[in-house]
XYZ file of N, CA, C and O in Angstrom:
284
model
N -1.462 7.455 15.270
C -1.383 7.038 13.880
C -1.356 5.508 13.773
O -1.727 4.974 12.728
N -0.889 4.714 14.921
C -0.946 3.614 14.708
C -2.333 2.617 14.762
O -2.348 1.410 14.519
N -3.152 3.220 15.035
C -4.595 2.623 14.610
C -5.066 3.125 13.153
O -5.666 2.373 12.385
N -4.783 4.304 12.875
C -5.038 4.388 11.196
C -4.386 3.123 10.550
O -5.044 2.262 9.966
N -3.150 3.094 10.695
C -2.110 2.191 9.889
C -2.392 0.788 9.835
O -2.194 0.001 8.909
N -2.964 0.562 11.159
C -3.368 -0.802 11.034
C -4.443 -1.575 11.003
O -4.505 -2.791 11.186
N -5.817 -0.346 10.613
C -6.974 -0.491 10.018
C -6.469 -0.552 8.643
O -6.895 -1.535 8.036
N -5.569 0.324 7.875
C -5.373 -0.014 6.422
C -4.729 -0.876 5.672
O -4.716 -0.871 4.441
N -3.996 -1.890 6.620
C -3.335 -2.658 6.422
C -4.183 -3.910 6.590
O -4.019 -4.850 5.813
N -4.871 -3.952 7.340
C -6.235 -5.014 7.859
C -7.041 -5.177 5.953
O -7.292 -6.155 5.250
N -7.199 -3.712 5.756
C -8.409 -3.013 4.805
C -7.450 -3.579 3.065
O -7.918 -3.871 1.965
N -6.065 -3.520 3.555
C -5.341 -4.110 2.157
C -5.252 -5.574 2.304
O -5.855 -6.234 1.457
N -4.810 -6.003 2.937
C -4.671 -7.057 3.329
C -6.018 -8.188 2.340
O -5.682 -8.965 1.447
N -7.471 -7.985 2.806
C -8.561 -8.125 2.654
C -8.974 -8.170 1.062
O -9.386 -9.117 0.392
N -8.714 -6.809 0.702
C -8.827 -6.281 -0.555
C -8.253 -5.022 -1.248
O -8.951 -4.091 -1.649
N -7.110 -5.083 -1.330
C -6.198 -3.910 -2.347
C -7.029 -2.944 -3.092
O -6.577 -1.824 -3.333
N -8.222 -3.298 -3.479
C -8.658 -2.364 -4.866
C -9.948 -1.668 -3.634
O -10.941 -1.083 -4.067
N -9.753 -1.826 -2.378
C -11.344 -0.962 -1.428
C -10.733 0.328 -2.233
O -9.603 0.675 -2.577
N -11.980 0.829 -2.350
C -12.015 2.584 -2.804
C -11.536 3.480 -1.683
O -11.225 4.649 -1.911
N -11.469 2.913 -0.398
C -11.214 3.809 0.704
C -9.769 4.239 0.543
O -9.193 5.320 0.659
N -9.395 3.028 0.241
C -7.345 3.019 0.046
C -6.912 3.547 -1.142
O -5.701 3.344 -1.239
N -7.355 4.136 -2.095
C -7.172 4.970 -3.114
C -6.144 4.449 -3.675
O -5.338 5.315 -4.015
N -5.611 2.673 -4.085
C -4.516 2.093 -4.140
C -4.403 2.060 -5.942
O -5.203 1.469 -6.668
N -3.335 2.764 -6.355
C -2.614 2.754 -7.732
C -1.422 2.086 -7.823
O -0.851 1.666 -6.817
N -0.848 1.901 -9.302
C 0.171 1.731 -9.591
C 1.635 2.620 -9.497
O 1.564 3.332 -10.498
N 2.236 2.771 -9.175
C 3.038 3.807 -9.606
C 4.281 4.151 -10.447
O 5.256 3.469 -10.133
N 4.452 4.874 -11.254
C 5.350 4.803 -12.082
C 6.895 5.520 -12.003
O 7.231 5.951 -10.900
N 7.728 5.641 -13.005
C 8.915 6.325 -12.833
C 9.934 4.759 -12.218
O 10.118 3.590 -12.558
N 10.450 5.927 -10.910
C 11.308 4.851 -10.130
C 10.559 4.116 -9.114
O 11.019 3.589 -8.100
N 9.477 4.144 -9.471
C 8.774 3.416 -8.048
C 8.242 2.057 -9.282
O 7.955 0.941 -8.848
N 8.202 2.257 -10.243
C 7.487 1.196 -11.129
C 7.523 -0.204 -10.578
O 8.552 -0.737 -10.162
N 6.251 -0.802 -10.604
C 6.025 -1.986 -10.162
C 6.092 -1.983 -8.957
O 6.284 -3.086 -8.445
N 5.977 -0.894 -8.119
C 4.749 -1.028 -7.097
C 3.736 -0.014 -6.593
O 3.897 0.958 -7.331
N 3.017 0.195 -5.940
C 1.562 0.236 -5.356
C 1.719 1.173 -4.363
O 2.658 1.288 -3.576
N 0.461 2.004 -4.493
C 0.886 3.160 -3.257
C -1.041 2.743 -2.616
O -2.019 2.290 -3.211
N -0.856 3.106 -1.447
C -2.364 3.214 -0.867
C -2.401 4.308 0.754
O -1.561 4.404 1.648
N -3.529 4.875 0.606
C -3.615 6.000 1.143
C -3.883 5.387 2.807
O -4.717 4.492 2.947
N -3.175 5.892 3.959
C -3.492 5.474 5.422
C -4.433 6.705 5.831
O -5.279 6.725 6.725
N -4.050 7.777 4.902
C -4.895 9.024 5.712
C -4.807 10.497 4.361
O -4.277 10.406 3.253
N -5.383 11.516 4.847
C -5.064 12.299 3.888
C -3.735 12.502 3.383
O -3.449 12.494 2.186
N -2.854 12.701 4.420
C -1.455 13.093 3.914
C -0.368 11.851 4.071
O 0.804 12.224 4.136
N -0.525 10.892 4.118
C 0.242 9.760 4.197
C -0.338 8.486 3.459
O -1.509 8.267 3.150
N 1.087 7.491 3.202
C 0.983 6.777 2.387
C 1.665 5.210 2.646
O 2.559 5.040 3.475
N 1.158 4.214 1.892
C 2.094 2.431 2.401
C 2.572 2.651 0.943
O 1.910 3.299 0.132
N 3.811 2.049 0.648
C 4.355 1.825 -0.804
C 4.491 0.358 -0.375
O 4.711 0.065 0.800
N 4.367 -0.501 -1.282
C 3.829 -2.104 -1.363
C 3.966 -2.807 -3.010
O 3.359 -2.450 -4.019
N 4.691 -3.599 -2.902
C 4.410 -4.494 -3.970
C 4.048 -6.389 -4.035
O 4.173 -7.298 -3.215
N 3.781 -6.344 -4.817
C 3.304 -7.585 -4.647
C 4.444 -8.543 -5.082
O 5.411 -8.164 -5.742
N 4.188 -10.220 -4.523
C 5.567 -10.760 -4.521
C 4.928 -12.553 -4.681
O 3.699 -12.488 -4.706
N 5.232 -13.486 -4.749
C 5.012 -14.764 -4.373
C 5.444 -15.084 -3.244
O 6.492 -14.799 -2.665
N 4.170 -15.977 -2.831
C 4.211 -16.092 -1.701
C 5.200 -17.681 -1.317
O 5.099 -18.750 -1.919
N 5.939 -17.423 -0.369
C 6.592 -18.954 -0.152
C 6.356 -19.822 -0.735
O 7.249 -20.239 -1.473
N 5.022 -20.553 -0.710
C 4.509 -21.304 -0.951
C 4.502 -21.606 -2.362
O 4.612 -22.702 -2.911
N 4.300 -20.030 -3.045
C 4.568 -20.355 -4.449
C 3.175 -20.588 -4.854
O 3.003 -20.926 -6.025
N 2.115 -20.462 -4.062
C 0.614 -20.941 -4.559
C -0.220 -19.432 -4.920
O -1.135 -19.376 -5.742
N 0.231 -18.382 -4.227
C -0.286 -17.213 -4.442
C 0.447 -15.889 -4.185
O 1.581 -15.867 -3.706
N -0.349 -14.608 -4.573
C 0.452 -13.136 -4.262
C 0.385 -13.207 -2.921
O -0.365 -13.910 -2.244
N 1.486 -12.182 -2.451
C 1.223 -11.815 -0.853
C 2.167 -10.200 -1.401
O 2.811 -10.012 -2.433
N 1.924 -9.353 -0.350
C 1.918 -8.314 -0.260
C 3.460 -7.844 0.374
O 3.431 -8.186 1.556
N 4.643 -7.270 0.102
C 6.070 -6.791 0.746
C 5.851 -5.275 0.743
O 5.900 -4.575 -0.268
N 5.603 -4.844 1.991
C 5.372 -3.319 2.534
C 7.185 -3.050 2.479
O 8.200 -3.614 2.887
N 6.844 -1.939 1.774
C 8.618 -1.061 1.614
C 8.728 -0.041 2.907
O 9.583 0.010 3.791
N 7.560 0.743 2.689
C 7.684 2.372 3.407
C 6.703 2.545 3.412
O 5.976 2.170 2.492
N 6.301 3.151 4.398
C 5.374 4.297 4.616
C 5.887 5.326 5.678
O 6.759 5.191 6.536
N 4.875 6.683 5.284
C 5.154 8.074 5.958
C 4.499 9.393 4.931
O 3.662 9.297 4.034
N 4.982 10.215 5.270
C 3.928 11.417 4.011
C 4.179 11.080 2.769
O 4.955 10.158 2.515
N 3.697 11.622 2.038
C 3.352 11.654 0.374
C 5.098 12.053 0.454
O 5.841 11.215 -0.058
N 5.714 13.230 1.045
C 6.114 13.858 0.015
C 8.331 13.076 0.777
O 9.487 13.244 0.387
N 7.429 12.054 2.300
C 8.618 11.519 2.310
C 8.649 10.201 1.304
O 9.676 10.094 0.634
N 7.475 9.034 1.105
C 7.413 8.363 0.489
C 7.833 8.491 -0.844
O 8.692 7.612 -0.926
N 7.750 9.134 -2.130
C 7.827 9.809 -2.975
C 9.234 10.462 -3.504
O 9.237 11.221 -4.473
C-alpha cells in the first residue's frame, strides 16, 4: 500500500482537483476539509493551511485508512 499512497500524495501534491483523486469537500464534522481517494476502498483526509511563509496554501494530512475508518 505504500506505493499507492505515495503516488497519491505525489498526484495531490501537484494538483488536488486530478480526476484520478476523486478529491471533495467534506461536510458535517469533517467541514473544512478534503477527502481524496488512494485506492478503491481507502482514503487521505487533508486540509489546507498557510504556508510558513505566509506566501501560499500548503496541504496538513490528518488521516488516512478505509472510508469507513476515516469517516
Amino acid at each position: 500500500m505504500r506505493d499507492a499512497i505515495e503516488k497519491t500524495l505525489t498526484i495531490l501534491a501537484e494538483d488536488y482537483t486530478q480526476q484520478s483523486l476523486r478529491s471533495h469537500k467534506l461536510k458535517g464534522d469533517l467541514q473544512g476539509c478534503w477527502s481524496s481517494s488512494i485506492d478503491y476502498s481507502n482514503r487521505i483526509i487533508f486540509e489546507f493551511v498557510n504556508d510558513p511563509d505566509g506566501n501560499s496554501l500548503a496541504i496538513n494530512l490528518l488521516t488516512l485508512g478505509s472510508h469507513d475508518d476515516v469517516y
